[in-house]
Amino acid sequence: MTRLDSPSERFRFDRSTYERPNKTWRCGRAAAWGKPCPLGPKGDGSCGGTTACNPHFDEEHQRWECRRPNSVGGPCAEGPKPDGTCAHCQPPCVPRRTLRAIRGRLALLCLLAVLAAIGGTLTYGAGSGDDLNSLSAGPLSASHARFVGEDCASCHTGHQEGLGTWVASIFHDNDMAENCLTCHAFAGEQRTAHNFELAALPAGLPEHLSTKTDCTSCHVEHMGLDGDLTRVSDAQCSTCHTVEMESFADHVAFDPNFPSRRRTTVLFDHASHLGKHFPQAGAAAPESCLDCHIVDRAEASVPTLGFDATCASCHAGDIDDRAMTVFSVPEFSAEQFTALDHEYLGELCPSRGSPQFYQSLIAARAAVADGEEFGDFESIAFGEAIDPVTQWLIGSESDEIYDLAADDPVVDDLLWLYLDIAESGVTPLADLMDERGGGVVPGRNLIAGLSDATLRQAVCAWTSNVDVAEDPPVGGGWFVDGLALRYLPTGHADPVMRAWLDLGVAAPAIAFEEDAGIEQAVVMRDTLIDARQGPGACIECHGVSLASDVALAEDEEVDESMAVAVDWSRMDQPWSPYVGYSHGPHISLLGQGTACTFCHRLDEAAVLGEAFQTFDAMHPASSFLPIGKAQCVDCHGGGDDHQAVVVAQGQGCLLCHDYHLDSAFRHQMAEMPEKTE
Amino acid sequence: MTFQGSLRFALRMALGAGAVVLVAVVALIDRSQRLDLLHPELVTGWVLLAAVVFLALLNVRKKLSMVPVGRASDWVAAHVVLGVVVIVIYAFHARAIWPSGYELALALLFYAVILSGLIGYLLQRMAPASLANLGYEVIWERIPAELADMRERIEASILECARETGSEVLPRLYREELAWYFRRPRFVLASLVGTGASSSWVHHRLDSVSIYLRGKEIEHATFLRECARRKVHIDRAYAIQGLLKCWLLVHVPATYGFLVLVLWHLILVHVYLV
């Protein structure tokens, strides 16, 4: 009766074969679920089992011996053939690979497939925008894609040359930020935190402030067309700003003067106007903030309607009668007058009289100078000083024309100026203003509207001892008043007045730079900005401030070397270039005109005038009380109120703060490709 | 517990503790560098690469069994623990489940390696117990020989039955139905799940003819049933052991592809970013 082997029989040494699954080939018969031959496949994958054994030649007995394994019955009765071949032949099988060999081939296949995929996709598509390209890091943002297109080398320097450079760039640092800065520019230093000017920072600040920043630390590209490069998380700000904040309620307290970093640009005392002047004005008084401020255009500041719509009803008259003297020289002494080329002057001013007349005029002036009375020439205005503006213009150290000798260069220049004006009109005067003003304000702007005829006529008159007395033109303009050329403003923001004030406040710094005529420049400036006369009317409201707009050190004082400018713009500077605030959404939410006082609370005790007594504007002065954090927390603090929670959601540091300082583009990025036919 | 056992236990504990420390250090570096606006991807990337290379060294260790570089079981334990650690480091490094571009292929290969590895680990934990419960031990590579031997004995029994009884019941049953069953492992999936389909199928056939059997035929039928029982065990052993071997058909090739793509990734990072 047939039976199955017990486990102990199955694994008996002479019944069991030794399996070697780590070999490459296995018997083809076993692969076909047949009985495998004991010899198994050869190493080259061919069948090794065409015979039952490989007979062995016994040297001692000089005969072949059967070597059939015991597992398949042991040595056969027939034994090997005389030629040493096995007597039991069987057809060969087709060996198959073992599972391990198949695994190895699969691994090789996978490896090659990946290599092929990398190589095959290298040239797929045009560049970074193609996801299938293995060099692609993903499509660019819309803003960069528009400029860069598919030119990877614009940012990745390793990409621009051949394969050698590409491989070499593996071992070289790739300073991406420098590539960014070929197109992007910022005010201040390009690669410091917040674009700080390191030299301007106080000593003792943390060392990391001087560390070079890397654009890619915050800005992540290749996030697709909708990728927002400017999106920065609060955690990134927390790298340096380590104040723990659960919400805006934990924000550090605002500066006690916020939002007044400096005095306002225009001296307008809201408290005195609201409390005193407007009630006195009666019907013309505004009823609410909206009567003066344009909330529809509210952004960081809320612009006003302007002088004509808001101030003119009361203050227009303060400007109309403020004529200024631009050029005024007393009559020359006899010697000085003699030095004039009267023949030439006679040609230029034919109506002024004959040469004989001038001879008698010269003699008369000499006599008058000696204290004698001489006919009509008694009324000559001896002893009058040169006007400060003219003194600066002609570069005279003295305001007494008679102190100067006839051959003094100043007199000579002045005489030639007269002749030039008599010949050419306003151009020589404009040229002289250009020369003296250093180009700060064009000379033509300083005498805009002055006609050649008016000036020539005035010069001819002054050299003829003819007294010119014109009435100021109606509505403002140039006129000659005795020995002076004067200008009456046409109204608010008169361009000539503004030009003279710009020149006047800049003159001391110009003179300091040239190291000449500083005193004259200071006198001219002080004359022009004197609120009691001429263009000083403008300075009654507009501040004059240091152009640098940087707070002076405690032991530092304003001196003539510092550039000064008139604050013409009504827009006050922001608290900080890194702090932004937009009135617009707040007004939309709170309602126009109803909620200004929610933040802007009038300071009844505010005194603004003192802050305008100096050119150093960095002294906070406002008609309103400072704004504290508490006024923002109600909505932005994320409290229990539903609206507060809604407002607080999604807001971060960037809601109010900017990282960079005035970002811009460099010009070269706008270079256009050459046109092709 | 023996000294050797205590030593191995201590080694396993140290391995686990080392893994936790490694993850903690990587997490700290990642957080620190991220807060410093640096690129922690560089650090985590290099750590990840080092870990992957170490994992791949298991294959080398298998090939160099003669070199005394620790027990294979310790290597496997380290392979498993570090494999889990690599998942965490990868999460720190990639920060995206489905990245774009070629990195998607990199991620898919990584997932294939990790998933197959986890499956393989689970199989190695569970399959030996299932095999032990079979009550029949057979080497996977020797299954063809076992089946061939079984067929020889069955066919000898069938011939003997035909000679002794002259009945065609069992020879016909074997020729028409059971020969297919004993030819090779059948009902592989059912055997893997353990539904008993293989056993049901063969015993249903044998039962269907049992009423026609007489005398010696019953003895031969009993032998057939014994063979069928062993065949059921072989089918299940084939399925379970096959699974233990087949997961490597995914794990190892995917690892090779992954390593090549990692090298490419490394080159691109240093050409375009660093």
PDB file of N, CA and C in Angstrom, chain A residues 1-5 10-11 15-17 19 21 30 32-36 99-100 103 106-107 110-111 114-115 118 131 134-135 156 159 166 169-170 172 174 176 216-217 236 239, chain B residues 35-37 39 63 101-102 136-137 141-142 144-146 148 151-153 160 183-185 219-220 223 227 230 238 245 248-249 253 256-257 260-261 264 267-268 270-274:
ATOM      1  N   MET A   1       0.858  -1.209   0.000  1.00  0.00           N
ATOM      2  CA  MET A   1       0.000   0.000   0.000  1.00  0.00           C
ATOM      3  C   MET A   1       0.881   1.241   0.000  1.00  0.00           C
ATOM      4  N   THR A   2       0.626   2.198  -0.886  1.00  0.00           N
ATOM      5  CA  THR A   2       1.408   3.446  -0.967  1.00  0.00           C
ATOM      6  C   THR A   2       1.096   4.323   0.239  1.00  0.00           C
ATOM      7  N   ARG A   3       2.124   5.031   0.701  1.00  0.00           N
ATOM      8  CA  ARG A   3       1.898   5.968   1.813  1.00  0.00           C
ATOM      9  C   ARG A   3       2.810   7.189   1.630  1.00  0.00           C
ATOM     10  N   LEU A   4       2.467   8.226   2.375  1.00  0.00           N
ATOM     11  CA  LEU A   4       3.286   9.453   2.311  1.00  0.00           C
ATOM     12  C   LEU A   4       4.391   9.390   3.349  1.00  0.00           C
ATOM     13  N   ASP A   5       5.498  10.112   3.058  1.00  0.00           N
ATOM     14  CA  ASP A   5       6.605  10.146   4.013  1.00  0.00           C
ATOM     15  C   ASP A   5       6.216  10.952   5.243  1.00  0.00           C
ATOM     16  N   ARG A  10      11.062  12.877   5.302  1.00  0.00           N
ATOM     17  CA  ARG A  10      11.171  13.871   4.215  1.00  0.00           C
ATOM     18  C   ARG A  10      12.468  14.668   4.300  1.00  0.00           C
ATOM     19  N   PHE A  11      12.934  14.920   5.487  1.00  0.00           N
ATOM     20  CA  PHE A  11      14.135  15.745   5.632  1.00  0.00           C
ATOM     21  C   PHE A  11      15.372  14.910   5.950  1.00  0.00           C
ATOM     22  N   ARG A  15      17.445  11.807   1.532  1.00  0.00           N
ATOM     23  CA  ARG A  15      16.185  11.990   0.804  1.00  0.00           C
ATOM     24  C   ARG A  15      15.945  13.455   0.448  1.00  0.00           C
ATOM     25  N   SER A  16      16.679  14.316   1.152  1.00  0.00           N
ATOM     26  CA  SER A  16      16.377  15.746   1.006  1.00  0.00           C
ATOM     27  C   SER A  16      17.494  16.442   0.224  1.00  0.00           C
ATOM     28  N   THR A  17      17.093  17.327  -0.684  1.00  0.00           N
ATOM     29  CA  THR A  17      18.090  18.105  -1.436  1.00  0.00           C
ATOM     30  C   THR A  17      18.388  19.404  -0.684  1.00  0.00           C
ATOM     31  N   GLU A  19      18.545  23.204  -0.883  1.00  0.00           N
ATOM     32  CA  GLU A  19      18.022  24.295  -1.725  1.00  0.00           C
ATOM     33  C   GLU A  19      18.946  25.503  -1.671  1.00  0.00           C
ATOM     34  N   PRO A  21      18.341  29.043  -2.882  1.00  0.00           N
ATOM     35  CA  PRO A  21      17.504  30.059  -3.540  1.00  0.00           C
ATOM     36  C   PRO A  21      18.273  31.312  -3.963  1.00  0.00           C
ATOM     37  N   ALA A  30      11.094  21.834 -12.269  1.00  0.00           N
ATOM     38  CA  ALA A  30      10.463  22.303 -11.029  1.00  0.00           C
ATOM     39  C   ALA A  30       9.607  23.523 -11.308  1.00  0.00           C
ATOM     40  N   ALA A  32       7.982  24.036 -13.851  1.00  0.00           N
ATOM     41  CA  ALA A  32       6.730  23.569 -14.467  1.00  0.00           C
ATOM     42  C   ALA A  32       6.008  22.600 -13.539  1.00  0.00           C
ATOM     43  N   TRP A  33       6.339  22.639 -12.263  1.00  0.00           N
ATOM     44  CA  TRP A  33       5.718  21.823 -11.203  1.00  0.00           C
ATOM     45  C   TRP A  33       5.975  20.338 -11.394  1.00  0.00           C
ATOM     46  N   GLY A  34       7.109  20.033 -12.137  1.00  0.00           N
ATOM     47  CA  GLY A  34       7.503  18.633 -12.269  1.00  0.00           C
ATOM     48  C   GLY A  34       8.550  18.298 -11.221  1.00  0.00           C
ATOM     49  N   LYS A  35       9.122  17.102 -11.363  1.00  0.00           N
ATOM     50  CA  LYS A  35      10.140  16.690 -10.401  1.00  0.00           C
ATOM     51  C   LYS A  35      11.482  17.240 -10.835  1.00  0.00           C
ATOM     52  N   PRO A  36      12.130  18.071 -10.007  1.00  0.00           N
ATOM     53  CA  PRO A  36      13.419  18.647 -10.436  1.00  0.00           C
ATOM     54  C   PRO A  36      14.501  17.576 -10.446  1.00  0.00           C
ATOM     55  N   LEU A  99      13.452  33.494  -7.930  1.00  0.00           N
ATOM     56  CA  LEU A  99      12.730  34.709  -7.522  1.00  0.00           C
ATOM     57  C   LEU A  99      13.717  35.830  -7.190  1.00  0.00           C
ATOM     58  N   ARG A 100      14.841  35.452  -6.612  1.00  0.00           N
ATOM     59  CA  ARG A 100      15.844  36.452  -6.252  1.00  0.00           C
ATOM     60  C   ARG A 100      16.436  37.104  -7.507  1.00  0.00           C
ATOM     61  N   ARG A 103      13.997  39.454  -8.863  1.00  0.00           N
ATOM     62  CA  ARG A 103      14.013  40.688  -8.058  1.00  0.00           C
ATOM     63  C   ARG A 103      15.175  41.585  -8.479  1.00  0.00           C
ATOM     64  N   LEU A 106      14.315  43.147 -11.736  1.00  0.00           N
ATOM     65  CA  LEU A 106      13.324  44.216 -11.538  1.00  0.00           C
ATOM     66  C   LEU A 106      13.982  45.481 -10.983  1.00  0.00           C
ATOM     67  N   ALA A 107      14.921  45.276 -10.046  1.00  0.00           N
ATOM     68  CA  ALA A 107      15.625  46.421  -9.463  1.00  0.00           C
ATOM     69  C   ALA A 107      16.404  47.163 -10.547  1.00  0.00           C
ATOM     70  N   CYS A 110      14.025  48.999 -12.772  1.00  0.00           N
ATOM     71  CA  CYS A 110      13.506  50.202 -12.113  1.00  0.00           C
ATOM     72  C   CYS A 110      14.560  51.317 -12.151  1.00  0.00           C
ATOM     73  N   LEU A 111      15.791  50.921 -11.867  1.00  0.00           N
ATOM     74  CA  LEU A 111      16.889  51.888 -11.875  1.00  0.00           C
ATOM     75  C   LEU A 111      17.041  52.518 -13.267  1.00  0.00           C
ATOM     76  N   VAL A 114      14.136  54.824 -14.134  1.00  0.00           N
ATOM     77  CA  VAL A 114      14.244  56.147 -13.519  1.00  0.00           C
ATOM     78  C   VAL A 114      15.267  56.999 -14.264  1.00  0.00           C
ATOM     79  N   LEU A 115      16.404  56.378 -14.591  1.00  0.00           N
ATOM     80  CA  LEU A 115      17.425  57.119 -15.348  1.00  0.00           C
ATOM     81  C   LEU A 115      16.876  57.566 -16.696  1.00  0.00           C
ATOM     82  N   ILE A 118      14.481  60.403 -16.229  1.00  0.00           N
ATOM     83  CA  ILE A 118      15.185  61.673 -15.983  1.00  0.00           C
ATOM     84  C   ILE A 118      15.723  62.220 -17.286  1.00  0.00           C
ATOM     85  N   ASP A 131       5.675  70.431 -15.579  1.00  0.00           N
ATOM     86  CA  ASP A 131       5.853  69.526 -14.451  1.00  0.00           C
ATOM     87  C   ASP A 131       6.582  68.259 -14.845  1.00  0.00           C
ATOM     88  N   SER A 134      12.111  67.016 -15.652  1.00  0.00           N
ATOM     89  CA  SER A 134      12.705  66.671 -14.358  1.00  0.00           C
ATOM     90  C   SER A 134      13.536  67.810 -13.797  1.00  0.00           C
ATOM     91  N   LEU A 135      13.828  68.829 -14.578  1.00  0.00           N
ATOM     92  CA  LEU A 135      14.527  70.004 -14.047  1.00  0.00           C
ATOM     93  C   LEU A 135      13.549  71.005 -13.453  1.00  0.00           C
ATOM     94  N   HIS A 156      19.022  81.269 -12.035  1.00  0.00           N
ATOM     95  CA  HIS A 156      19.941  80.183 -11.690  1.00  0.00           C
ATOM     96  C   HIS A 156      21.170  80.264 -12.589  1.00  0.00           C
ATOM     97  N   HIS A 159      22.625  77.432 -14.688  1.00  0.00           N
ATOM     98  CA  HIS A 159      21.869  76.934 -15.829  1.00  0.00           C
ATOM     99  C   HIS A 159      22.285  77.578 -17.143  1.00  0.00           C
ATOM    100  N   TRP A 166      27.360  73.610 -15.490  1.00  0.00           N
ATOM    101  CA  TRP A 166      26.232  73.047 -14.732  1.00  0.00           C
ATOM    102  C   TRP A 166      26.742  72.087 -13.673  1.00  0.00           C
ATOM    103  N   SER A 169      28.695  73.877 -10.937  1.00  0.00           N
ATOM    104  CA  SER A 169      27.881  74.665 -10.002  1.00  0.00           C
ATOM    105  C   SER A 169      27.378  73.835  -8.830  1.00  0.00           C
ATOM    106  N   ILE A 170      27.493  72.509  -8.943  1.00  0.00           N
ATOM    107  CA  ILE A 170      27.113  71.658  -7.809  1.00  0.00           C
ATOM    108  C   ILE A 170      27.992  72.001  -6.610  1.00  0.00           C
ATOM    109  N   HIS A 172      29.651  74.891  -6.164  1.00  0.00           N
ATOM    110  CA  HIS A 172      29.778  76.321  -5.887  1.00  0.00           C
ATOM    111  C   HIS A 172      28.512  76.843  -5.234  1.00  0.00           C
ATOM    112  N   ASN A 174      25.445  79.124  -4.679  1.00  0.00           N
ATOM    113  CA  ASN A 174      24.561  79.835  -5.605  1.00  0.00           C
ATOM    114  C   ASN A 174      23.839  80.924  -4.811  1.00  0.00           C
ATOM    115  N   MET A 176      21.443  83.207  -4.559  1.00  0.00           N
ATOM    116  CA  MET A 176      20.217  83.559  -5.277  1.00  0.00           C
ATOM    117  C   MET A 176      19.833  85.018  -5.056  1.00  0.00           C
ATOM    118  N   THR A 216      15.283  84.178  -0.401  1.00  0.00           N
ATOM    119  CA  THR A 216      14.512  82.929  -0.402  1.00  0.00           C
ATOM    120  C   THR A 216      14.165  82.464   1.006  1.00  0.00           C
ATOM    121  N   SER A 217      14.678  83.158   2.005  1.00  0.00           N
ATOM    122  CA  SER A 217      14.272  82.801   3.364  1.00  0.00           C
ATOM    123  C   SER A 217      12.776  83.043   3.552  1.00  0.00           C
ATOM    124  N   GLN A 236       7.754  83.754  10.607  1.00  0.00           N
ATOM    125  CA  GLN A 236       8.982  84.280  10.007  1.00  0.00           C
ATOM    126  C   GLN A 236       9.397  85.596  10.668  1.00  0.00           C
ATOM    127  N   THR A 239      11.274  85.227  13.971  1.00  0.00           N
ATOM    128  CA  THR A 239      12.696  84.891  13.961  1.00  0.00           C
ATOM    129  C   THR A 239      13.485  85.910  14.768  1.00  0.00           C
TER     130      THR A 239
ATOM    131  N   LEU B  35      12.987  78.871  12.227  1.00  0.00           N
ATOM    132  CA  LEU B  35      12.791  80.155  12.920  1.00  0.00           C
ATOM    133  C   LEU B  35      13.887  81.146  12.571  1.00  0.00           C
ATOM    134  N   ASP B  36      15.056  80.625  12.231  1.00  0.00           N
ATOM    135  CA  ASP B  36      16.155  81.513  11.847  1.00  0.00           C
ATOM    136  C   ASP B  36      16.114  81.844  10.363  1.00  0.00           C
ATOM    137  N   LEU B  37      15.031  81.490   9.720  1.00  0.00           N
ATOM    138  CA  LEU B  37      14.843  81.747   8.284  1.00  0.00           C
ATOM    139  C   LEU B  37      15.950  81.117   7.446  1.00  0.00           C
ATOM    140  N   HIS B  39      17.476  77.280   5.837  1.00  0.00           N
ATOM    141  CA  HIS B  39      16.862  76.208   5.047  1.00  0.00           C
ATOM    142  C   HIS B  39      17.075  74.874   5.754  1.00  0.00           C
ATOM    143  N   LYS B  63      24.804  40.171   1.893  1.00  0.00           N
ATOM    144  CA  LYS B  63      25.755  39.574   0.942  1.00  0.00           C
ATOM    145  C   LYS B  63      27.081  39.263   1.611  1.00  0.00           C
ATOM    146  N   GLY B 101       6.069  68.167  -9.858  1.00  0.00           N
ATOM    147  CA  GLY B 101       7.237  67.914 -10.701  1.00  0.00           C
ATOM    148  C   GLY B 101       7.849  66.554 -10.425  1.00  0.00           C
ATOM    149  N   TYR B 102       9.152  66.464 -10.661  1.00  0.00           N
ATOM    150  CA  TYR B 102       9.815  65.174 -10.488  1.00  0.00           C
ATOM    151  C   TYR B 102       9.802  64.743  -9.022  1.00  0.00           C
ATOM    152  N   TYR B 136       2.424  21.605   9.276  1.00  0.00           N
ATOM    153  CA  TYR B 136       3.152  20.950   8.199  1.00  0.00           C
ATOM    154  C   TYR B 136       4.227  21.902   7.702  1.00  0.00           C
ATOM    155  N   GLU B 137       5.457  21.452   7.686  1.00  0.00           N
ATOM    156  CA  GLU B 137       6.575  22.317   7.346  1.00  0.00           C
ATOM    157  C   GLU B 137       7.084  21.971   5.944  1.00  0.00           C
ATOM    158  N   GLU B 141      10.887  26.606  -1.921  1.00  0.00           N
ATOM    159  CA  GLU B 141      11.560  26.185  -3.155  1.00  0.00           C
ATOM    160  C   GLU B 141      11.359  24.681  -3.417  1.00  0.00           C
ATOM    161  N   ARG B 142      11.029  23.934  -2.352  1.00  0.00           N
ATOM    162  CA  ARG B 142      10.912  22.494  -2.529  1.00  0.00           C
ATOM    163  C   ARG B 142       9.466  22.057  -2.803  1.00  0.00           C
ATOM    164  N   PRO B 144       7.584  22.335  -5.499  1.00  0.00           N
ATOM    165  CA  PRO B 144       7.409  21.560  -6.743  1.00  0.00           C
ATOM    166  C   PRO B 144       7.825  20.092  -6.569  1.00  0.00           C
ATOM    167  N   ALA B 145       8.932  19.874  -5.879  1.00  0.00           N
ATOM    168  CA  ALA B 145       9.381  18.494  -5.688  1.00  0.00           C
ATOM    169  C   ALA B 145       8.410  17.724  -4.805  1.00  0.00           C
ATOM    170  N   GLU B 146       7.909  18.400  -3.772  1.00  0.00           N
ATOM    171  CA  GLU B 146       6.931  17.755  -2.881  1.00  0.00           C
ATOM    172  C   GLU B 146       5.690  17.346  -3.653  1.00  0.00           C
ATOM    173  N   ALA B 148       5.460  16.897  -6.888  1.00  0.00           N
ATOM    174  CA  ALA B 148       5.782  15.855  -7.873  1.00  0.00           C
ATOM    175  C   ALA B 148       5.835  14.487  -7.193  1.00  0.00           C
ATOM    176  N   ARG B 151       2.332  13.424  -6.388  1.00  0.00           N
ATOM    177  CA  ARG B 151       1.626  12.933  -7.576  1.00  0.00           C
ATOM    178  C   ARG B 151       2.068  11.504  -7.934  1.00  0.00           C
ATOM    179  N   GLU B 152       3.375  11.274  -7.830  1.00  0.00           N
ATOM    180  CA  GLU B 152       3.885   9.926  -8.136  1.00  0.00           C
ATOM    181  C   GLU B 152       3.232   8.886  -7.243  1.00  0.00           C
ATOM    182  N   ARG B 153       3.133   9.217  -5.982  1.00  0.00           N
ATOM    183  CA  ARG B 153       2.572   8.250  -5.034  1.00  0.00           C
ATOM    184  C   ARG B 153       1.064   8.071  -5.263  1.00  0.00           C
ATOM    185  N   GLU B 160      -2.569   0.921  -8.596  1.00  0.00           N
ATOM    186  CA  GLU B 160      -2.705  -0.271  -7.767  1.00  0.00           C
ATOM    187  C   GLU B 160      -4.179  -0.568  -7.497  1.00  0.00           C
ATOM    188  N   ARG B 183      -1.716  19.096  -9.540  1.00  0.00           N
ATOM    189  CA  ARG B 183      -0.694  19.494 -10.500  1.00  0.00           C
ATOM    190  C   ARG B 183       0.221  20.573  -9.913  1.00  0.00           C
ATOM    191  N   ARG B 184      -0.370  21.537  -9.243  1.00  0.00           N
ATOM    192  CA  ARG B 184       0.381  22.670  -8.688  1.00  0.00           C
ATOM    193  C   ARG B 184      -0.434  23.294  -7.556  1.00  0.00           C
ATOM    194  N   PRO B 185       0.118  24.248  -6.806  1.00  0.00           N
ATOM    195  CA  PRO B 185      -0.683  24.882  -5.744  1.00  0.00           C
ATOM    196  C   PRO B 185      -1.920  25.554  -6.336  1.00  0.00           C
ATOM    197  N   GLU B 219      -9.615   2.049   0.969  1.00  0.00           N
ATOM    198  CA  GLU B 219      -8.268   2.281   1.500  1.00  0.00           C
ATOM    199  C   GLU B 219      -7.513   3.292   0.624  1.00  0.00           C
ATOM    200  N   HIS B 220      -7.648   3.080  -0.711  1.00  0.00           N
ATOM    201  CA  HIS B 220      -6.957   4.021  -1.614  1.00  0.00           C
ATOM    202  C   HIS B 220      -7.564   5.423  -1.534  1.00  0.00           C
ATOM    203  N   PHE B 223      -6.117   7.143   1.365  1.00  0.00           N
ATOM    204  CA  PHE B 223      -4.794   7.697   1.045  1.00  0.00           C
ATOM    205  C   PHE B 223      -4.920   9.007   0.269  1.00  0.00           C
ATOM    206  N   CYS B 227      -3.503  12.674   1.174  1.00  0.00           N
ATOM    207  CA  CYS B 227      -2.736  13.531   0.249  1.00  0.00           C
ATOM    208  C   CYS B 227      -3.418  14.895   0.089  1.00  0.00           C
ATOM    209  N   ARG B 230      -2.660  17.082   2.974  1.00  0.00           N
ATOM    210  CA  ARG B 230      -1.304  17.657   2.890  1.00  0.00           C
ATOM    211  C   ARG B 230      -1.241  18.720   1.797  1.00  0.00           C
ATOM    212  N   TYR B 238       2.476  27.642   0.455  1.00  0.00           N
ATOM    213  CA  TYR B 238       2.931  28.299  -0.773  1.00  0.00           C
ATOM    214  C   TYR B 238       2.464  29.762  -0.807  1.00  0.00           C
ATOM    215  N   LYS B 245       7.996  36.427   0.277  1.00  0.00           N
ATOM    216  CA  LYS B 245       9.070  36.714  -0.686  1.00  0.00           C
ATOM    217  C   LYS B 245       8.671  37.829  -1.663  1.00  0.00           C
ATOM    218  N   LEU B 248       9.252  41.794  -1.346  1.00  0.00           N
ATOM    219  CA  LEU B 248      10.582  42.316  -1.699  1.00  0.00           C
ATOM    220  C   LEU B 248      10.680  42.667  -3.184  1.00  0.00           C
ATOM    221  N   LEU B 249       9.794  42.063  -3.990  1.00  0.00           N
ATOM    222  CA  LEU B 249       9.796  42.408  -5.419  1.00  0.00           C
ATOM    223  C   LEU B 249       9.401  43.867  -5.626  1.00  0.00           C
ATOM    224  N   PRO B 253      13.317  46.818  -5.710  1.00  0.00           N
ATOM    225  CA  PRO B 253      13.409  47.640  -6.937  1.00  0.00           C
ATOM    226  C   PRO B 253      13.043  49.099  -6.695  1.00  0.00           C
ATOM    227  N   TYR B 256      15.974  50.933  -5.284  1.00  0.00           N
ATOM    228  CA  TYR B 256      16.993  51.310  -6.276  1.00  0.00           C
ATOM    229  C   TYR B 256      16.550  52.555  -7.060  1.00  0.00           C
ATOM    230  N   GLY B 257      15.300  52.540  -7.494  1.00  0.00           N
ATOM    231  CA  GLY B 257      14.794  53.702  -8.233  1.00  0.00           C
ATOM    232  C   GLY B 257      14.818  54.950  -7.362  1.00  0.00           C
ATOM    233  N   VAL B 260      18.368  56.390  -6.993  1.00  0.00           N
ATOM    234  CA  VAL B 260      18.804  57.124  -8.193  1.00  0.00           C
ATOM    235  C   VAL B 260      18.159  58.502  -8.229  1.00  0.00           C
ATOM    236  N   LEU B 261      16.873  58.547  -7.931  1.00  0.00           N
ATOM    237  CA  LEU B 261      16.169  59.825  -7.967  1.00  0.00           C
ATOM    238  C   LEU B 261      16.647  60.744  -6.833  1.00  0.00           C
ATOM    239  N   TRP B 264      19.706  62.402  -8.070  1.00  0.00           N
ATOM    240  CA  TRP B 264      19.337  63.479  -9.002  1.00  0.00           C
ATOM    241  C   TRP B 264      18.820  64.703  -8.233  1.00  0.00           C
ATOM    242  N   ILE B 267      21.693  66.576  -6.743  1.00  0.00           N
ATOM    243  CA  ILE B 267      22.416  67.379  -7.745  1.00  0.00           C
ATOM    244  C   ILE B 267      21.636  68.661  -8.047  1.00  0.00           C
ATOM    245  N   LEU B 268      20.333  68.510  -8.271  1.00  0.00           N
ATOM    246  CA  LEU B 268      19.521  69.684  -8.626  1.00  0.00           C
ATOM    247  C   LEU B 268      19.511  70.713  -7.503  1.00  0.00           C
ATOM    248  N   HIS B 270      21.806  71.304  -5.362  1.00  0.00           N
ATOM    249  CA  HIS B 270      23.080  72.012  -5.265  1.00  0.00           C
ATOM    250  C   HIS B 270      23.385  72.843  -6.506  1.00  0.00           C
ATOM    251  N   VAL B 271      22.743  72.531  -7.604  1.00  0.00           N
ATOM    252  CA  VAL B 271      22.935  73.368  -8.798  1.00  0.00           C
ATOM    253  C   VAL B 271      22.042  74.606  -8.720  1.00  0.00           C
ATOM    254  N   TYR B 272      20.819  74.424  -8.282  1.00  0.00           N
ATOM    255  CA  TYR B 272      19.836  75.497  -8.414  1.00  0.00           C
ATOM    256  C   TYR B 272      19.528  76.260  -7.124  1.00  0.00           C
ATOM    257  N   LEU B 273      19.808  75.671  -5.980  1.00  0.00           N
ATOM    258  CA  LEU B 273      19.396  76.331  -4.753  1.00  0.00           C
ATOM    259  C   LEU B 273      20.550  76.743  -3.863  1.00  0.00           C
ATOM    260  N   VAL B 274      21.455  75.848  -3.634  1.00  0.00           N
ATOM    261  CA  VAL B 274      22.471  76.093  -2.608  1.00  0.00           C
ATOM    262  C   VAL B 274      23.724  76.715  -3.209  1.00  0.00           C
TER     263      VAL B 274
END
